[in-house]
Amino acid sequence: MTLVSLNKILEQANEEKYAVGAFNATNINTLRGIVEAAEENKSPVVIQLAESHFKYFPLNRTTMDVFLNIAEDSSVPVCVHLDHGETFEAIVKALAGGFSSVMVDASKETFEENVRRTKKVIELADILGVTVEAELGVMNAEDGSGKLDYNHMNNSYTNPNDAKKFVELTHVDALAVAFGTVHGVYASKPHLNFERLREIKEATKIPLVVHGGSGLSDEEYRKCVENGINKINYYSTMSYEVTNSIRNFLNENKKAFLFDIDETTVQAVKQNISAKIKVFGSAGKV
């Protein structure tokens, strides 16, 4: 196939009520494993680089070429996406570098400022035919301390009326919403408000995105999709489980070389991502 925009992938997902996995990568082996999993399952896929990960995989010409070339060489549709673009500089760099989708994350700002920043990015992205994702609502982050109170997060959830207004004002292509998921590996069971998610979908009608997709059960993923999610961001659990696979491999293979670790990483990522693609419902959609 080739490099495609997020719209190209999510329009069908929205119509047929399934979700496409959006997987972060911080090295080429992770990228290889993600795309190989998508190809094996005949699934569209989003490969993404988060601004917070630039210290591991800098947003420079070399990195962007790696993402774009892997997408172009794939046998399935691949969207190359900037995840959580918080600075205008990073977003413009991704747009200029050829990314087919960007996320502008101004969710920590006021509603009015979030709208202003999102519209500013959309004005540029529309010229290039690039998809824009935004975020509305407060996405909490798990720090592993067990202090995050999942039972009292309702005040930070996305308001359906605000979401409708936001979409009308910005004409954003996809919207990340808060309904109980958190970034990172869960220290306790999350409390997801699927009724709120359904209300947001009914109010906006556009593809919705879940961030903090790691650590949910298969049933929770399926309920997310049933209630309007079309893009699932997934990284932390994959990263943790793949790291454990590499650790186990090294413990069992004391004479392993670096290329052995590379291949172990690719296969572990591929296996992990393949399982999620099946659950999200995008397998066989190409």
Short mmCIF file of C-alpha atoms in Angstrom, two decimals:
data_model
loop_
_atom_site.label_atom_id
_atom_site.label_comp_id
_atom_site.label_asym_id
_atom_site.label_seq_id
_atom_site.Cartn_x
_atom_site.Cartn_y
_atom_site.Cartn_z
CA MET A 1 0.00 0.00 0.00
CA THR A 2 1.37 3.39 0.92
CA LEU A 3 1.40 6.29 3.31
CA VAL A 4 -2.15 7.51 4.02
CA SER A 5 -3.82 10.16 6.13
CA LEU A 6 -5.62 9.32 9.35
CA ASN A 7 -8.90 10.27 7.65
CA LYS A 8 -8.33 7.61 5.02
CA ILE A 9 -8.10 4.99 7.75
CA LEU A 10 -10.69 6.26 10.21
CA GLU A 11 -13.56 7.01 7.82
CA GLN A 12 -14.02 3.30 7.17
CA ALA A 13 -13.48 2.47 10.85
CA ASN A 14 -16.18 4.95 11.83
CA GLU A 15 -18.63 3.58 9.27
CA GLU A 16 -18.01 -0.09 10.10
CA LYS A 17 -17.60 0.45 13.87
CA TYR A 18 -14.13 -0.87 14.57
CA ALA A 19 -10.92 0.73 15.86
CA VAL A 20 -7.47 1.06 14.35
CA GLY A 21 -4.46 0.66 16.61
CA ALA A 22 -2.09 3.62 16.96
CA PHE A 23 1.23 2.40 18.26
CA ASN A 24 4.14 4.51 19.46
CA ALA A 25 7.68 3.65 18.45
CA THR A 26 11.00 4.82 19.85
CA ASN A 27 13.28 2.76 17.60
CA ILE A 28 13.31 1.02 14.23
CA ASN A 29 12.82 -2.48 15.66
CA THR A 30 9.57 -1.43 17.29
CA LEU A 31 8.45 0.10 14.00
CA ARG A 32 9.27 -3.09 12.14
CA GLY A 33 7.32 -5.23 14.59
CA ILE A 34 4.26 -2.96 14.43
CA VAL A 35 4.08 -2.86 10.64
CA GLU A 36 4.80 -6.58 10.26
CA ALA A 37 1.92 -7.29 12.64
CA ALA A 38 -0.38 -5.08 10.57
CA GLU A 39 0.69 -6.77 7.34
CA GLU A 40 0.22 -10.26 8.76
CA ASN A 41 -3.29 -9.34 9.94
CA LYS A 42 -4.18 -7.33 6.80
CA SER A 43 -4.96 -4.33 8.95
CA PRO A 44 -4.50 -0.59 8.52
CA VAL A 45 -2.25 0.86 11.20
CA VAL A 46 -1.03 4.12 12.71
CA ILE A 47 2.65 4.42 13.62
CA GLN A 48 3.31 7.40 15.79
CA LEU A 49 6.02 9.37 17.51
CA ALA A 50 5.13 11.33 20.65
CA GLU A 51 6.75 14.67 21.33
CA SER A 52 7.60 13.41 24.81
CA HIS A 53 9.71 10.66 23.17
CA PHE A 54 11.91 13.01 21.13
CA LYS A 55 14.77 12.43 23.59
CA TYR A 56 14.77 8.76 22.53
CA PHE A 57 13.88 9.17 18.84
CA PRO A 58 14.49 12.83 17.82
CA LEU A 59 12.19 14.43 15.26
CA ASN A 60 14.88 14.97 12.65
CA ARG A 61 15.23 14.15 8.97
CA THR A 62 16.64 10.69 9.64
CA THR A 63 13.85 9.69 12.02
CA MET A 64 11.11 11.06 9.79
CA ASP A 65 12.55 9.24 6.78
CA VAL A 66 12.56 5.97 8.74
CA PHE A 67 8.87 6.35 9.61
CA LEU A 68 7.90 7.45 6.11
CA ASN A 69 9.94 4.82 4.26
CA ILE A 70 8.55 1.99 6.39
CA ALA A 71 5.04 3.29 5.64
CA GLU A 72 5.69 3.57 1.90
CA ASP A 73 7.13 0.05 1.72
CA SER A 74 4.25 -1.54 3.60
CA SER A 75 1.62 -3.76 1.96
CA VAL A 76 -1.12 -2.19 4.13
CA PRO A 77 -2.27 1.43 4.64
CA VAL A 78 -0.03 3.15 7.18
CA CYS A 79 -0.59 6.56 8.74
CA VAL A 80 2.46 8.34 10.17
CA HIS A 81 1.26 10.45 13.07
CA LEU A 82 2.74 12.97 15.52
CA ASP A 83 1.34 12.03 18.92
CA HIS A 84 0.72 14.66 21.62
CA GLY A 85 2.18 17.60 19.75
CA GLU A 86 2.27 20.21 22.48
CA THR A 87 4.48 22.80 20.77
CA PHE A 88 3.73 24.53 17.50
CA GLU A 89 7.38 24.03 16.52
CA ALA A 90 7.12 20.24 16.71
CA ILE A 91 3.83 20.19 14.80
CA VAL A 92 5.17 22.38 12.00
CA LYS A 93 8.30 20.23 11.78
CA ALA A 94 6.20 17.06 11.43
CA LEU A 95 4.01 18.71 8.80
CA ALA A 96 7.01 19.94 6.83
CA GLY A 97 8.70 16.55 7.17
CA GLY A 98 5.86 14.65 5.51
CA PHE A 99 3.88 13.15 8.39
CA SER A 100 0.36 12.37 7.21
CA SER A 101 -1.31 13.25 10.52
CA VAL A 102 -0.59 15.39 13.58
CA MET A 103 -2.11 15.76 17.00
CA VAL A 104 -2.32 19.17 18.59
CA ASP A 105 -2.59 18.69 22.35
CA ALA A 106 -3.81 21.85 24.04
CA SER A 107 -6.06 19.95 26.45
CA LYS A 108 -4.40 21.55 29.48
CA GLU A 109 -5.38 25.01 28.24
CA THR A 110 -8.76 26.76 28.46
CA PHE A 111 -11.46 25.68 26.03
CA GLU A 112 -11.02 28.89 24.05
CA GLU A 113 -7.23 28.51 23.82
CA ASN A 114 -7.59 24.85 22.83
CA VAL A 115 -9.91 25.91 20.00
CA ARG A 116 -7.55 28.68 18.90
CA ARG A 117 -4.46 26.43 18.78
CA THR A 118 -6.33 23.62 17.05
CA LYS A 119 -7.70 25.94 14.36
CA LYS A 120 -4.23 27.37 13.79
CA VAL A 121 -2.83 23.90 13.12
CA ILE A 122 -5.78 22.90 10.94
CA GLU A 123 -5.25 25.94 8.71
CA LEU A 124 -1.74 24.67 7.91
CA ALA A 125 -2.66 20.98 7.77
CA ASP A 126 -5.54 21.52 5.35
CA ILE A 127 -3.15 23.03 2.81
CA LEU A 128 -1.06 19.85 2.92
CA GLY A 129 -3.96 17.40 3.08
CA VAL A 130 -2.90 16.27 6.55
CA THR A 131 -5.31 15.03 9.22
CA VAL A 132 -5.51 16.73 12.61
CA GLU A 133 -6.40 15.12 15.94
CA ALA A 134 -7.08 17.21 19.03
CA GLU A 135 -7.87 16.41 22.66
CA LEU A 136 -10.62 17.71 24.92
CA GLY A 137 -10.86 16.85 28.59
CA VAL A 138 -8.15 16.04 31.11
CA MET A 139 -6.21 12.82 30.55
CA ASN A 140 -4.66 11.75 33.85
CA ALA A 141 -1.37 9.89 34.06
CA GLU A 142 -0.51 6.88 36.22
CA ASP A 143 2.85 7.19 37.99
CA GLY A 144 2.84 3.72 39.55
CA SER A 145 2.36 5.04 43.09
CA GLY A 146 -1.20 3.79 43.36
CA LYS A 147 -2.33 7.26 44.50
CA LEU A 148 -4.45 8.08 41.46
CA ASP A 149 -8.11 7.91 42.48
CA TYR A 150 -9.99 6.42 39.55
CA ASN A 151 -13.31 6.77 41.39
CA HIS A 152 -13.19 10.58 41.47
CA MET A 153 -12.10 11.49 37.95
CA ASN A 154 -15.56 12.36 36.57
CA ASN A 155 -14.93 16.10 36.81
CA SER A 156 -12.08 15.76 34.32
CA TYR A 157 -14.08 13.80 31.73
CA THR A 158 -14.91 15.32 28.36
CA ASN A 159 -18.24 17.13 28.37
CA PRO A 160 -20.45 16.05 25.40
CA ASN A 161 -21.79 19.57 24.82
CA ASP A 162 -18.27 21.01 24.87
CA ALA A 163 -17.15 18.29 22.46
CA LYS A 164 -19.96 19.15 20.03
CA LYS A 165 -19.09 22.84 20.18
CA PHE A 166 -15.37 22.12 19.81
CA VAL A 167 -15.92 20.05 16.66
CA GLU A 168 -18.23 22.69 15.17
CA LEU A 169 -15.70 25.46 15.82
CA THR A 170 -12.57 23.65 14.66
CA HIS A 171 -13.76 21.01 12.15
CA VAL A 172 -11.13 18.71 13.63
CA ASP A 173 -10.84 15.26 12.02
CA ALA A 174 -10.56 13.13 15.18
CA LEU A 175 -10.97 13.88 18.86
CA ALA A 176 -9.25 12.28 21.83
CA VAL A 177 -11.62 12.21 24.79
CA ALA A 178 -11.42 11.51 28.51
CA PHE A 179 -13.82 8.99 30.03
CA GLY A 180 -11.67 7.17 32.58
CA THR A 181 -8.52 5.90 30.89
CA VAL A 182 -5.11 7.14 31.99
CA HIS A 183 -1.64 7.24 30.52
CA GLY A 184 0.78 4.57 31.72
CA VAL A 185 0.37 1.12 33.27
CA TYR A 186 -2.62 0.95 35.62
CA ALA A 187 -1.87 0.46 39.32
CA SER A 188 -5.49 -0.54 39.95
CA LYS A 189 -8.60 -1.31 37.92
CA PRO A 190 -9.82 1.67 35.83
CA HIS A 191 -13.41 2.89 36.02
CA LEU A 192 -14.56 3.68 32.50
CA ASN A 193 -17.67 5.77 31.88
CA PHE A 194 -19.01 4.19 28.70
CA GLU A 195 -22.26 6.15 28.92
CA ARG A 196 -20.27 9.38 28.76
CA LEU A 197 -18.32 8.03 25.78
CA ARG A 198 -21.54 7.13 23.98
CA GLU A 199 -22.93 10.62 24.63
CA ILE A 200 -19.80 12.24 23.17
CA LYS A 201 -20.07 10.08 20.07
CA GLU A 202 -23.71 10.96 19.56
CA ALA A 203 -22.89 14.65 19.96
CA THR A 204 -19.92 14.73 17.57
CA LYS A 205 -20.38 11.87 15.07
CA ILE A 206 -16.64 11.98 14.25
CA PRO A 207 -13.93 9.36 14.93
CA LEU A 208 -13.05 9.34 18.62
CA VAL A 209 -9.68 8.40 20.09
CA VAL A 210 -8.81 6.71 23.36
CA HIS A 211 -5.48 7.60 24.91
CA GLY A 212 -4.14 5.57 27.78
CA GLY A 213 -5.23 2.42 25.98
CA SER A 214 -2.68 0.23 27.75
CA GLY A 215 -3.80 -2.17 30.46
CA LEU A 216 -7.46 -2.46 29.52
CA SER A 217 -9.06 -5.89 29.27
CA ASP A 218 -10.16 -7.25 25.90
CA GLU A 219 -13.78 -6.74 26.96
CA GLU A 220 -13.07 -3.10 27.87
CA TYR A 221 -11.43 -2.52 24.49
CA ARG A 222 -14.48 -3.97 22.75
CA LYS A 223 -16.85 -1.82 24.80
CA CYS A 224 -14.78 1.25 23.89
CA VAL A 225 -15.26 0.41 20.22
CA GLU A 226 -18.97 -0.34 20.66
CA ASN A 227 -19.47 3.10 22.17
CA GLY A 228 -17.66 5.12 19.54
CA ILE A 229 -13.88 4.73 19.68
CA ASN A 230 -12.15 4.38 16.28
CA LYS A 231 -8.48 4.89 17.22
CA ILE A 232 -6.82 3.25 20.20
CA ASN A 233 -3.44 4.54 21.37
CA TYR A 234 -1.43 1.70 22.87
CA TYR A 235 2.18 1.78 24.05
CA SER A 236 2.99 1.40 27.76
CA THR A 237 1.88 -2.21 28.22
CA MET A 238 3.54 -3.26 24.98
CA SER A 239 6.78 -1.57 26.00
CA TYR A 240 6.73 -3.24 29.42
CA GLU A 241 5.91 -6.71 28.09
CA VAL A 242 8.43 -6.55 25.25
CA THR A 243 11.11 -5.47 27.73
CA ASN A 244 10.33 -8.54 29.83
CA SER A 245 10.59 -10.74 26.72
CA ILE A 246 14.04 -9.34 25.97
CA ARG A 247 15.11 -9.81 29.59
CA ASN A 248 13.99 -13.44 29.54
CA PHE A 249 15.76 -14.02 26.24
CA LEU A 250 19.03 -12.63 27.57
CA ASN A 251 18.78 -14.69 30.75
CA GLU A 252 18.39 -17.83 28.64
CA ASN A 253 20.97 -16.90 25.97
CA LYS A 254 24.15 -15.73 27.65
CA LYS A 255 26.06 -15.59 24.35
CA ALA A 256 23.52 -13.54 22.43
CA PHE A 257 24.70 -10.79 20.08
CA LEU A 258 23.11 -7.41 19.47
CA PHE A 259 21.39 -8.60 16.28
CA ASP A 260 19.78 -11.39 18.32
CA ILE A 261 18.25 -8.73 20.56
CA ASP A 262 17.06 -6.82 17.51
CA GLU A 263 15.21 -9.81 16.11
CA THR A 264 13.83 -10.75 19.53
CA THR A 265 12.45 -7.22 19.86
CA VAL A 266 10.80 -7.29 16.42
CA GLN A 267 9.12 -10.64 17.06
CA ALA A 268 7.97 -9.70 20.58
CA VAL A 269 6.45 -6.44 19.33
CA LYS A 270 4.81 -8.24 16.41
CA GLN A 271 3.20 -10.83 18.67
CA ASN A 272 1.99 -8.21 21.15
CA ILE A 273 0.57 -5.88 18.50
CA SER A 274 -1.06 -8.72 16.54
CA ALA A 275 -3.15 -9.65 19.57
CA LYS A 276 -4.39 -6.08 19.95
CA ILE A 277 -5.21 -5.66 16.25
CA LYS A 278 -7.53 -8.67 16.49
CA VAL A 279 -9.28 -7.29 19.57
CA PHE A 280 -9.67 -3.79 18.11
CA GLY A 281 -11.46 -5.26 15.10
CA SER A 282 -9.25 -3.96 12.27
CA ALA A 283 -7.86 -7.35 11.21
CA GLY A 284 -8.86 -8.24 7.65
CA LYS A 285 -10.02 -4.71 6.81
CA VAL A 286 -7.47 -4.27 4.00
#
